[in-house]
mmCIF file with all atom_site columns, C-alpha atoms in Angstrom:
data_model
loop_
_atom_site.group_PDB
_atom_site.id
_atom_site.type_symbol
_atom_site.label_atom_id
_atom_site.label_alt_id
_atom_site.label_comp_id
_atom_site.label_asym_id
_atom_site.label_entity_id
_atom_site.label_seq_id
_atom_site.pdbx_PDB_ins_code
_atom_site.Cartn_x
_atom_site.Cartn_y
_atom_site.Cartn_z
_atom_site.occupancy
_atom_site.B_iso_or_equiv
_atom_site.pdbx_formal_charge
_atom_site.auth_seq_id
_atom_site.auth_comp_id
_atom_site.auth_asym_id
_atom_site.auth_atom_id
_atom_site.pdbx_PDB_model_num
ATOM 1  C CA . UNK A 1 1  ? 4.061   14.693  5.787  1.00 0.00 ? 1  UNK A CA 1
ATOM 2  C CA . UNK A 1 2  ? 5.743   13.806  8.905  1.00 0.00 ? 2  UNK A CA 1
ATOM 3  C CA . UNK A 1 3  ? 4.490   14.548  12.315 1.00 0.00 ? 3  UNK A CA 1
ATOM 4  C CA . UNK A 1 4  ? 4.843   17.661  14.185 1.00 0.00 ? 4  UNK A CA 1
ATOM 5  C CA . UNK A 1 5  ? 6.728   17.595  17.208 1.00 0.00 ? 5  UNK A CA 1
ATOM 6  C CA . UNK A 1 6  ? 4.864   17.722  20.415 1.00 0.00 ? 6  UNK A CA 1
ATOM 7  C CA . UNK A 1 7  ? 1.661   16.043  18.782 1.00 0.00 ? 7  UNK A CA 1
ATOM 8  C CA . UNK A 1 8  ? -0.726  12.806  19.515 1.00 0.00 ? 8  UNK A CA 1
ATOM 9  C CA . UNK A 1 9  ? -1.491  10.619  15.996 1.00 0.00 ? 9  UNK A CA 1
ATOM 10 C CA . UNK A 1 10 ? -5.607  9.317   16.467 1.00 0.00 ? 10 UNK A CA 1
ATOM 11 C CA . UNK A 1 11 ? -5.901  6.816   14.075 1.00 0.00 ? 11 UNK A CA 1
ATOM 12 C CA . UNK A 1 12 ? -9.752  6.060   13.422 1.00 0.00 ? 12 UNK A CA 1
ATOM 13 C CA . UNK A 1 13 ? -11.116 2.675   10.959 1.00 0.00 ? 13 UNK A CA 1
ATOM 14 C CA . UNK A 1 14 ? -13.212 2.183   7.911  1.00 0.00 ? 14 UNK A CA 1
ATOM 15 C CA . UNK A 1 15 ? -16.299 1.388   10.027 1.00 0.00 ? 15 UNK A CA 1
ATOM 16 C CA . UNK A 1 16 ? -15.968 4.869   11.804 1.00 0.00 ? 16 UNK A CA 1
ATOM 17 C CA . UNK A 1 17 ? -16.145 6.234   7.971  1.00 0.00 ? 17 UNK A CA 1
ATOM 18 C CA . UNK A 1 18 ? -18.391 4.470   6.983  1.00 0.00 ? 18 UNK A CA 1
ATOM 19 C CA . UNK A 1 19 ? -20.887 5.490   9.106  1.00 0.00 ? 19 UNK A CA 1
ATOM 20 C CA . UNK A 1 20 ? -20.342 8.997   9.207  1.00 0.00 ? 20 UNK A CA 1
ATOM 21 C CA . UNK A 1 21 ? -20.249 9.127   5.307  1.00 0.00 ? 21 UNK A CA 1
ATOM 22 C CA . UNK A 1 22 ? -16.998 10.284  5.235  1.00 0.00 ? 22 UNK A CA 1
ATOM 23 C CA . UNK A 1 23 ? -16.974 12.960  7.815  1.00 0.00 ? 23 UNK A CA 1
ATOM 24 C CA . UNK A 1 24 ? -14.448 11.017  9.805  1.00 0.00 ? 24 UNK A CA 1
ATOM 25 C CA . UNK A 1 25 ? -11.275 9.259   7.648  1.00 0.00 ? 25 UNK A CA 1
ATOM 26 C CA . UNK A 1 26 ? -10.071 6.366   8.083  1.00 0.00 ? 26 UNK A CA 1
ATOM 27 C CA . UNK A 1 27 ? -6.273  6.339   8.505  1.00 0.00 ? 27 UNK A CA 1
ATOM 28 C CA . UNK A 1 28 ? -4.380  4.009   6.407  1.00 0.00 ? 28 UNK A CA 1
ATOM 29 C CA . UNK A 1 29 ? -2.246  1.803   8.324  1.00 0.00 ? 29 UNK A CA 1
ATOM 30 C CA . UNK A 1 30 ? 1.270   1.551   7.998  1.00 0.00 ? 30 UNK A CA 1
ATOM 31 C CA . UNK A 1 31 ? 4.697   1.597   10.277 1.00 0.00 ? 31 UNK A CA 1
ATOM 32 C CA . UNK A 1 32 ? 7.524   3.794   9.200  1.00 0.00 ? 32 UNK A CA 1
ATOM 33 C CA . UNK A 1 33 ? 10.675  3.356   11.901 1.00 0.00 ? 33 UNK A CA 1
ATOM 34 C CA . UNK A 1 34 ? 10.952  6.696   13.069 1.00 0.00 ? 34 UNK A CA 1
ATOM 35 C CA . UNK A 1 35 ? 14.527  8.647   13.433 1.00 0.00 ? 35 UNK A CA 1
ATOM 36 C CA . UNK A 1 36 ? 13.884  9.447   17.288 1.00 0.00 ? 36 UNK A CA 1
ATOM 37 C CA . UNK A 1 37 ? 11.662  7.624   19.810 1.00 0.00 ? 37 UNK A CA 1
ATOM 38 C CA . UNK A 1 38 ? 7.880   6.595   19.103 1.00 0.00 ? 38 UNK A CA 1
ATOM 39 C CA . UNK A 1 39 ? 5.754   5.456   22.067 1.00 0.00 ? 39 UNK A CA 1
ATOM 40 C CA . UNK A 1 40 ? 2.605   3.824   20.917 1.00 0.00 ? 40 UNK A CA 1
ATOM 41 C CA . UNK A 1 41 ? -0.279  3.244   23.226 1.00 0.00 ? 41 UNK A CA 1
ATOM 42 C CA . UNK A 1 42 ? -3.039  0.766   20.868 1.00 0.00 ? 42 UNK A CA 1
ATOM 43 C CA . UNK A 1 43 ? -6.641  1.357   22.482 1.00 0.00 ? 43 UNK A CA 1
ATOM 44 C CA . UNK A 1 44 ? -9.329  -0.845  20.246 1.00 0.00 ? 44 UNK A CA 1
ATOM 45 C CA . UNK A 1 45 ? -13.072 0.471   20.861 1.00 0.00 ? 45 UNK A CA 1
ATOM 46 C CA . UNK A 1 46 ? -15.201 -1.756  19.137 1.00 0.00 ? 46 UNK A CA 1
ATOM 47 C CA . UNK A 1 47 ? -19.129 -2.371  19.279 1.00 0.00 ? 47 UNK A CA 1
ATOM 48 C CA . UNK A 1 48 ? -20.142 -5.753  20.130 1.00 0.00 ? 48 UNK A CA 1
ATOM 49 C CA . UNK A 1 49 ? -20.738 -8.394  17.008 1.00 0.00 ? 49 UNK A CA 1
ATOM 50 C CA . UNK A 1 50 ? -24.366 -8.049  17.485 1.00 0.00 ? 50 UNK A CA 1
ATOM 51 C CA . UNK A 1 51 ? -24.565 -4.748  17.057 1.00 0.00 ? 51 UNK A CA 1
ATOM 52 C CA . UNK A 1 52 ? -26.853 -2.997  14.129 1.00 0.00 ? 52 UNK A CA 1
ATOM 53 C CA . UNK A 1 53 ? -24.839 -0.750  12.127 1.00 0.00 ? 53 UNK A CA 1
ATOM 54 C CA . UNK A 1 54 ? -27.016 1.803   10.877 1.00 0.00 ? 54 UNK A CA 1
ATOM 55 C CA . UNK A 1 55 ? -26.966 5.068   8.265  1.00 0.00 ? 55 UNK A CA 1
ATOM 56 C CA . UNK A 1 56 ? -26.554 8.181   10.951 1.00 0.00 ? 56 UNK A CA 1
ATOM 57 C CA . UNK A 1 57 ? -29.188 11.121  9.856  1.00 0.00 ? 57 UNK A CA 1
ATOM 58 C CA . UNK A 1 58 ? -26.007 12.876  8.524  1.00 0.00 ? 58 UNK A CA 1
ATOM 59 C CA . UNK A 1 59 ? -27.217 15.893  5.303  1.00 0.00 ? 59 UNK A CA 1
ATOM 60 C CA . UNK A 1 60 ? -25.174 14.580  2.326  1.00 0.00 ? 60 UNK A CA 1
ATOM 61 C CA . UNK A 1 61 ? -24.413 11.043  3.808  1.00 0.00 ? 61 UNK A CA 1
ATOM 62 C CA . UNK A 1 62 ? -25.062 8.199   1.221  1.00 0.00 ? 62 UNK A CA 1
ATOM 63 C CA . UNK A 1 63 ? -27.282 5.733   2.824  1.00 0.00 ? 63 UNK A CA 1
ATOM 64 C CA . UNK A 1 64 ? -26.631 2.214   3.393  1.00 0.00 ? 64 UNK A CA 1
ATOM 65 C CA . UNK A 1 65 ? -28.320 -0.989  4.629  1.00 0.00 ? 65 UNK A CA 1
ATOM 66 C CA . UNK A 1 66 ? -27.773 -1.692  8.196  1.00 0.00 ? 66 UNK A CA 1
ATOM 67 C CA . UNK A 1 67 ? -26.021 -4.583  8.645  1.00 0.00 ? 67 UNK A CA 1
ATOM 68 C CA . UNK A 1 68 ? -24.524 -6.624  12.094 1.00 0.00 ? 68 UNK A CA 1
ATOM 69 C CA . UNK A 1 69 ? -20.444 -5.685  13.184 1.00 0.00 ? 69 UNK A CA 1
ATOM 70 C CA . UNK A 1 70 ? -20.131 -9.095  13.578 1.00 0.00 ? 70 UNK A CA 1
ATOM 71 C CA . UNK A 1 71 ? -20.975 -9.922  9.610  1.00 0.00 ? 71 UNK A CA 1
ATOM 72 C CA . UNK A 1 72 ? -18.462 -6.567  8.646  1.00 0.00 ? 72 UNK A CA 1
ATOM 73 C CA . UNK A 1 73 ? -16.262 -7.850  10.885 1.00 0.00 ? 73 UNK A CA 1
ATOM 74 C CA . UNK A 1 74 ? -15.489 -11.295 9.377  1.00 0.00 ? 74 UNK A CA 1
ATOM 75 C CA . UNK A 1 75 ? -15.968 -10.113 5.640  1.00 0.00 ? 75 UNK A CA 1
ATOM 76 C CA . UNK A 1 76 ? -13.146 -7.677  6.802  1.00 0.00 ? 76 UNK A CA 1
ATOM 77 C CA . UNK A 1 77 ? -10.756 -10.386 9.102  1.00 0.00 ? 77 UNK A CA 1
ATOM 78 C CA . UNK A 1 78 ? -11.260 -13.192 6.023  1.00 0.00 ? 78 UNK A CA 1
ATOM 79 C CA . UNK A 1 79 ? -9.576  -10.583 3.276  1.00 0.00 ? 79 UNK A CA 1
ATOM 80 C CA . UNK A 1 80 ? -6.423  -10.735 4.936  1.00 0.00 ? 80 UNK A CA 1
ATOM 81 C CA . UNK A 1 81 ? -4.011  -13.564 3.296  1.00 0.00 ? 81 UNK A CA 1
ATOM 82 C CA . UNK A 1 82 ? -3.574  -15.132 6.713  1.00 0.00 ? 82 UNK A CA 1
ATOM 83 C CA . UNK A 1 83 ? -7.452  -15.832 6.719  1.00 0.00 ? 83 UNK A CA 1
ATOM 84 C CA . UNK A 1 84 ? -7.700  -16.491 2.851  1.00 0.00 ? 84 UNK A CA 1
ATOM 85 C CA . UNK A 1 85 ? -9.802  -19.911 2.419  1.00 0.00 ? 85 UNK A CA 1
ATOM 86 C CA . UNK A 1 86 ? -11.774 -19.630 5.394  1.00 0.00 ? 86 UNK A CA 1
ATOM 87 C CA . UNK A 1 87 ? -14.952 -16.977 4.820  1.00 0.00 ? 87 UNK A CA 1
ATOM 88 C CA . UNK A 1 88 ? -17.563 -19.985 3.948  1.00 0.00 ? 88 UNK A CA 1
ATOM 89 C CA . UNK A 1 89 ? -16.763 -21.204 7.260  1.00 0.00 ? 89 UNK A CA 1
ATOM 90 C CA . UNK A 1 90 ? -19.465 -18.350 8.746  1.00 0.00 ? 90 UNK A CA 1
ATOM 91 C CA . UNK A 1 91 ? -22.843 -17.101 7.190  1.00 0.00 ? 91 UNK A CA 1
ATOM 92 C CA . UNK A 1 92 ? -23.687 -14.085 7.903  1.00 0.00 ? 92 UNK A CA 1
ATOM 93 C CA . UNK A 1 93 ? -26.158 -13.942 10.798 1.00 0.00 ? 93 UNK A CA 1
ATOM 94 C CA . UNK A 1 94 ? -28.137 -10.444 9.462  1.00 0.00 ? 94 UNK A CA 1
ATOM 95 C CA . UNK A 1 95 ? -31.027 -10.726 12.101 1.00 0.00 ? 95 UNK A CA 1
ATOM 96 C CA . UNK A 1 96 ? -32.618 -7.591  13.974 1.00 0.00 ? 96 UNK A CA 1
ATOM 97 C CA . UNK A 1 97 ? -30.132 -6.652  16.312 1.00 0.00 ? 97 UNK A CA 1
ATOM 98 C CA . UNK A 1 98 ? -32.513 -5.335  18.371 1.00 0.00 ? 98 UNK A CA 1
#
């Protein structure tokens, strides 16, 4: 579906998803050139890598094991082909966070 006219796109990630069990989507990334003008304005809000991801107390929401951004953050960076080879270069550091 193309977008309205007049509107503002919020693109949100898998680890917003992922911890809302589903409540928020993640958008799937992709350009299309557009016909008229596009203004894009990137804004990246990310928790630090030593932060404890944990299961919100959401009703319905499968639980999951809490784990550090840092180790979701490489296992996530190292799938791309331009990191391919390189994930045994970091263990993941799951340690309280707190």
């Amino acid at each position: 579906m193309p977008p309205a006219d007049g509107t503002l796109a919020v693109n949100f990630g898998q680890l917003l998803e992922r911890w809302t069990g589903g409540r928020v989507r993640a958008t799937r990334h992709r350009v299309i050139a557009p016909k008229t003008a596009r203004f894009s304005i990137p804004f990246f809000y990310e928790p630090r890598v030593d932060a404890e991801i944990a299961p919100l107390p959401l009703a319905g929401a499968t639980p999951f094991e809490p784990f550090l951004y840092g180790d979701y953050l490489w296992e996530a960076a190292t799938n791309f082909v331009e990191m391919s080879g390189i994930k045994h270069l970091r263990e993941p550091r799951r340690a309280k966070a707190s």
